[in-house]
Amino acid sequence: MTLMWFAPVAPLPAFLRGPAFVISALVTPLALILVPGVLLRHVTHKKAPKLAIGALAVALPAAIVLAVITREAGEERGLEKRGRWTEAVVVGVDNGKTDECTLRTRDGREISPQMTDGCDPESVEPGDELRVLYDPKGAVAPLEDDDTAVELDPGSYRGTIGGLAVLVIVTGTWGCVRVSRGEK
């Protein structure tokens, strides 16, 4: 999960940010299930270890949510550290699966990555000017300064991240131990 934090904060190069998310949100949680399953498959059970399976079933989604929340906290921290305010011009609106706006600064530099938060094609169109907080290194998507002020508080995620991490560790460990013992 540390990878999810450092991707926008450090920032990792763009070609590594996607794989970092896949590793943190999918590979690590699946390993939590698959490694005990493969290593402990020789253990015979009279009955299926329901509590162990339940514990691992809790750990898997908790690990995925932990990766997503950690990324959000890292993005806020990245904008807090490097963010710059600018007046941006919308040069394109893509309303596919996720609404995305291509933005340029007034001097013509493209803001990367594209803005997704606050880019509703019904309210934003090419030529519109928006005040945005963007990351000059391009690790974090820009945020629009709408009527409510943009408040960045990456520290507000501490309790959630800590609680989810403890939940993943405890339920994952408990589930693996129960599976290995062949307990119900």
mmCIF file of C-alpha atoms in Angstrom:
data_model
loop_
_atom_site.group_PDB
_atom_site.id
_atom_site.type_symbol
_atom_site.label_atom_id
_atom_site.label_comp_id
_atom_site.label_asym_id
_atom_site.label_seq_id
_atom_site.Cartn_x
_atom_site.Cartn_y
_atom_site.Cartn_z
ATOM 1 C CA MET A 1 0.000 0.000 0.000
ATOM 2 C CA THR A 2 2.994 2.240 0.459
ATOM 3 C CA LEU A 3 3.369 2.147 -3.297
ATOM 4 C CA MET A 4 -0.052 3.793 -3.627
ATOM 5 C CA TRP A 5 1.054 6.631 -1.337
ATOM 6 C CA PHE A 6 4.366 7.271 -3.061
ATOM 7 C CA ALA A 7 3.020 7.104 -6.630
ATOM 8 C CA PRO A 8 1.617 10.670 -6.467
ATOM 9 C CA VAL A 9 3.747 11.987 -3.596
ATOM 10 C CA ALA A 10 7.267 11.070 -4.778
ATOM 11 C CA PRO A 11 6.045 11.093 -7.728
ATOM 12 C CA LEU A 12 6.642 7.865 -9.581
ATOM 13 C CA PRO A 13 7.098 8.157 -13.353
ATOM 14 C CA ALA A 14 3.804 7.969 -15.274
ATOM 15 C CA PHE A 15 4.565 4.544 -16.725
ATOM 16 C CA LEU A 16 4.908 3.112 -13.175
ATOM 17 C CA ARG A 17 1.791 4.665 -11.606
ATOM 18 C CA GLY A 18 -0.631 2.308 -13.401
ATOM 19 C CA PRO A 19 1.270 -0.864 -12.482
ATOM 20 C CA ALA A 20 1.629 0.442 -8.904
ATOM 21 C CA PHE A 21 -2.156 0.639 -8.627
ATOM 22 C CA VAL A 22 -2.636 -2.837 -10.122
ATOM 23 C CA ILE A 23 -0.089 -4.324 -7.722
ATOM 24 C CA SER A 24 -1.569 -2.587 -4.680
ATOM 25 C CA ALA A 25 -5.255 -2.963 -5.468
ATOM 26 C CA LEU A 26 -5.309 -6.385 -7.136
ATOM 27 C CA VAL A 27 -2.112 -8.432 -6.896
ATOM 28 C CA THR A 28 -1.435 -7.900 -3.179
ATOM 29 C CA PRO A 29 -5.022 -8.683 -2.066
ATOM 30 C CA LEU A 30 -5.207 -11.728 -4.347
ATOM 31 C CA ALA A 31 -1.894 -12.952 -2.951
ATOM 32 C CA LEU A 32 -3.500 -12.700 0.484
ATOM 33 C CA ILE A 33 -5.962 -15.361 -0.645
ATOM 34 C CA LEU A 34 -3.925 -17.409 -3.111
ATOM 35 C CA VAL A 35 -0.695 -17.882 -1.147
ATOM 36 C CA PRO A 36 -2.365 -19.557 1.850
ATOM 37 C CA GLY A 37 -4.584 -21.535 -0.501
ATOM 38 C CA VAL A 38 -1.650 -22.907 -2.475
ATOM 39 C CA LEU A 39 0.717 -23.430 0.431
ATOM 40 C CA LEU A 40 -1.863 -24.998 2.679
ATOM 41 C CA ARG A 41 -3.728 -27.131 0.140
ATOM 42 C CA HIS A 42 -2.231 -30.325 1.570
ATOM 43 C CA VAL A 43 -4.081 -29.747 4.846
ATOM 44 C CA THR A 44 -7.157 -31.949 4.906
ATOM 45 C CA HIS A 45 -10.343 -30.698 6.486
ATOM 46 C CA LYS A 46 -13.288 -32.677 7.749
ATOM 47 C CA LYS A 47 -15.464 -29.630 7.095
ATOM 48 C CA ALA A 48 -14.799 -26.468 5.144
ATOM 49 C CA PRO A 49 -13.118 -23.910 7.442
ATOM 50 C CA LYS A 50 -15.994 -21.410 7.229
ATOM 51 C CA LEU A 51 -14.620 -18.903 9.725
ATOM 52 C CA ALA A 52 -11.228 -18.922 8.018
ATOM 53 C CA ILE A 53 -12.796 -18.420 4.613
ATOM 54 C CA GLY A 54 -14.958 -15.645 6.076
ATOM 55 C CA ALA A 55 -11.901 -13.932 7.566
ATOM 56 C CA LEU A 56 -10.066 -14.045 4.253
ATOM 57 C CA ALA A 57 -13.203 -12.832 2.479
ATOM 58 C CA VAL A 58 -13.177 -9.772 4.762
ATOM 59 C CA ALA A 59 -9.452 -9.183 4.251
ATOM 60 C CA LEU A 60 -9.660 -9.151 0.440
ATOM 61 C CA PRO A 61 -12.117 -6.251 -0.028
ATOM 62 C CA ALA A 62 -10.540 -4.396 2.898
ATOM 63 C CA ALA A 63 -7.159 -4.576 1.131
ATOM 64 C CA ILE A 64 -8.669 -3.244 -2.098
ATOM 65 C CA VAL A 65 -10.385 -0.351 -0.286
ATOM 66 C CA LEU A 66 -7.122 0.328 1.564
ATOM 67 C CA ALA A 67 -5.274 0.695 -1.751
ATOM 68 C CA VAL A 68 -7.873 3.115 -3.132
ATOM 69 C CA ILE A 69 -8.001 5.270 0.015
ATOM 70 C CA THR A 70 -4.216 5.323 0.281
ATOM 71 C CA ARG A 71 -4.025 6.569 -3.316
ATOM 72 C CA GLU A 72 -6.531 9.338 -2.540
ATOM 73 C CA ALA A 73 -4.494 10.425 0.490
ATOM 74 C CA GLY A 74 -1.313 10.377 -1.590
ATOM 75 C CA GLU A 75 -2.929 12.481 -4.311
ATOM 76 C CA GLU A 76 -4.042 15.052 -1.752
ATOM 77 C CA ARG A 77 -0.541 15.116 -0.273
ATOM 78 C CA GLY A 78 0.984 15.542 -3.744
ATOM 79 C CA LEU A 79 -1.296 18.504 -4.493
ATOM 80 C CA GLU A 80 -0.653 19.937 -1.045
ATOM 81 C CA LYS A 81 3.122 19.823 -1.599
ATOM 82 C CA ARG A 82 3.415 20.790 -5.287
ATOM 83 C CA GLY A 83 0.003 22.098 -6.320
ATOM 84 C CA ARG A 84 -0.223 25.357 -8.263
ATOM 85 C CA TRP A 85 -3.310 27.436 -8.945
ATOM 86 C CA THR A 86 -3.905 28.564 -12.496
ATOM 87 C CA GLU A 87 -6.612 29.724 -14.844
ATOM 88 C CA ALA A 88 -7.051 26.876 -17.320
ATOM 89 C CA VAL A 89 -8.921 26.716 -20.606
ATOM 90 C CA VAL A 90 -10.930 23.604 -21.455
ATOM 91 C CA VAL A 91 -9.757 22.414 -24.884
ATOM 92 C CA GLY A 92 -11.650 19.128 -24.982
ATOM 93 C CA VAL A 93 -14.366 17.214 -23.163
ATOM 94 C CA ASP A 94 -14.623 13.438 -23.392
ATOM 95 C CA ASN A 95 -17.816 11.975 -21.976
ATOM 96 C CA GLY A 96 -16.944 8.290 -22.187
ATOM 97 C CA LYS A 97 -17.021 5.991 -19.160
ATOM 98 C CA THR A 98 -15.466 8.731 -17.052
ATOM 99 C CA ASP A 99 -15.935 12.355 -17.969
ATOM 100 C CA GLU A 100 -12.534 13.895 -18.700
ATOM 101 C CA CYS A 101 -11.483 17.401 -19.638
ATOM 102 C CA THR A 102 -8.286 18.280 -21.440
ATOM 103 C CA LEU A 103 -6.955 21.535 -20.002
ATOM 104 C CA ARG A 104 -4.302 24.035 -21.020
ATOM 105 C CA THR A 105 -2.863 26.924 -19.083
ATOM 106 C CA ARG A 106 -3.327 30.410 -20.522
ATOM 107 C CA ASP A 107 0.186 30.275 -21.975
ATOM 108 C CA GLY A 108 -0.724 27.078 -23.905
ATOM 109 C CA ARG A 109 0.915 24.351 -21.792
ATOM 110 C CA GLU A 110 -1.175 21.213 -21.456
ATOM 111 C CA ILE A 111 -2.100 20.213 -17.915
ATOM 112 C CA SER A 112 -1.569 16.511 -17.395
ATOM 113 C CA PRO A 113 -3.280 14.236 -16.466
ATOM 114 C CA GLN A 114 -6.775 15.106 -17.623
ATOM 115 C CA MET A 115 -9.253 16.458 -15.087
ATOM 116 C CA THR A 116 -12.004 14.012 -14.117
ATOM 117 C CA ASP A 117 -13.428 15.545 -10.944
ATOM 118 C CA GLY A 118 -15.834 18.337 -11.874
ATOM 119 C CA CYS A 119 -15.787 17.677 -15.597
ATOM 120 C CA ASP A 120 -19.462 17.191 -16.382
ATOM 121 C CA PRO A 121 -20.065 17.573 -20.153
ATOM 122 C CA GLU A 122 -23.422 19.186 -19.406
ATOM 123 C CA SER A 123 -21.793 22.054 -17.519
ATOM 124 C CA VAL A 124 -18.308 22.296 -19.095
ATOM 125 C CA GLU A 125 -17.506 22.755 -22.762
ATOM 126 C CA PRO A 126 -14.425 23.638 -24.817
ATOM 127 C CA GLY A 127 -13.434 27.263 -24.371
ATOM 128 C CA ASP A 128 -14.598 27.520 -20.762
ATOM 129 C CA GLU A 129 -12.124 28.894 -18.243
ATOM 130 C CA LEU A 130 -11.683 27.154 -14.915
ATOM 131 C CA ARG A 131 -9.551 27.923 -11.905
ATOM 132 C CA VAL A 132 -7.775 24.672 -11.072
ATOM 133 C CA LEU A 133 -5.195 23.343 -8.660
ATOM 134 C CA TYR A 134 -2.812 21.189 -10.692
ATOM 135 C CA ASP A 135 0.383 19.238 -10.200
ATOM 136 C CA PRO A 136 3.203 20.613 -12.397
ATOM 137 C CA LYS A 137 4.836 17.157 -12.339
ATOM 138 C CA GLY A 138 1.665 15.566 -13.729
ATOM 139 C CA ALA A 139 1.270 12.898 -11.041
ATOM 140 C CA VAL A 140 -2.152 14.035 -9.814
ATOM 141 C CA ALA A 141 -5.280 15.060 -11.715
ATOM 142 C CA PRO A 142 -6.244 18.722 -11.301
ATOM 143 C CA LEU A 143 -9.067 19.862 -9.039
ATOM 144 C CA GLU A 144 -11.458 22.655 -9.953
ATOM 145 C CA ASP A 145 -11.959 25.547 -7.550
ATOM 146 C CA ASP A 146 -15.744 25.695 -7.597
ATOM 147 C CA ASP A 147 -18.016 27.472 -5.122
ATOM 148 C CA THR A 148 -16.660 25.400 -2.239
ATOM 149 C CA ALA A 149 -12.993 25.879 -1.485
ATOM 150 C CA VAL A 150 -10.653 23.009 -2.258
ATOM 151 C CA GLU A 151 -9.575 21.631 1.086
ATOM 152 C CA LEU A 152 -6.644 19.260 1.133
ATOM 153 C CA ASP A 153 -6.164 17.298 4.319
ATOM 154 C CA PRO A 154 -4.257 14.072 3.658
ATOM 155 C CA GLY A 155 -3.913 13.594 7.420
ATOM 156 C CA SER A 156 -7.665 13.030 7.692
ATOM 157 C CA TYR A 157 -7.168 9.589 6.155
ATOM 158 C CA ARG A 158 -4.865 8.359 8.945
ATOM 159 C CA GLY A 159 -7.545 6.669 11.034
ATOM 160 C CA THR A 160 -9.188 4.988 8.060
ATOM 161 C CA ILE A 161 -5.894 3.792 6.592
ATOM 162 C CA GLY A 162 -4.670 2.553 9.979
ATOM 163 C CA GLY A 163 -7.948 0.794 10.747
ATOM 164 C CA LEU A 164 -8.088 -0.909 7.359
ATOM 165 C CA ALA A 165 -4.437 -1.967 7.607
ATOM 166 C CA VAL A 166 -5.055 -3.531 11.023
ATOM 167 C CA LEU A 167 -8.217 -5.225 9.706
ATOM 168 C CA VAL A 168 -6.347 -6.696 6.723
ATOM 169 C CA ILE A 169 -3.453 -7.928 8.874
ATOM 170 C CA VAL A 170 -5.608 -9.395 11.645
ATOM 171 C CA THR A 171 -8.242 -11.061 9.463
ATOM 172 C CA GLY A 172 -5.677 -12.240 6.920
ATOM 173 C CA THR A 173 -3.427 -13.734 9.579
ATOM 174 C CA TRP A 174 -6.293 -15.250 11.544
ATOM 175 C CA GLY A 175 -7.832 -16.739 8.414
ATOM 176 C CA CYS A 176 -4.524 -18.234 7.271
ATOM 177 C CA VAL A 177 -3.800 -19.711 10.693
ATOM 178 C CA ARG A 178 -7.270 -21.261 10.913
ATOM 179 C CA VAL A 179 -6.991 -22.683 7.398
ATOM 180 C CA SER A 180 -3.595 -24.204 8.195
ATOM 181 C CA ARG A 181 -4.906 -25.823 11.379
ATOM 182 C CA GLY A 182 -7.944 -27.166 9.607
ATOM 183 C CA GLU A 183 -10.226 -25.523 12.175
ATOM 184 C CA LYS A 184 -13.810 -24.614 11.503
#
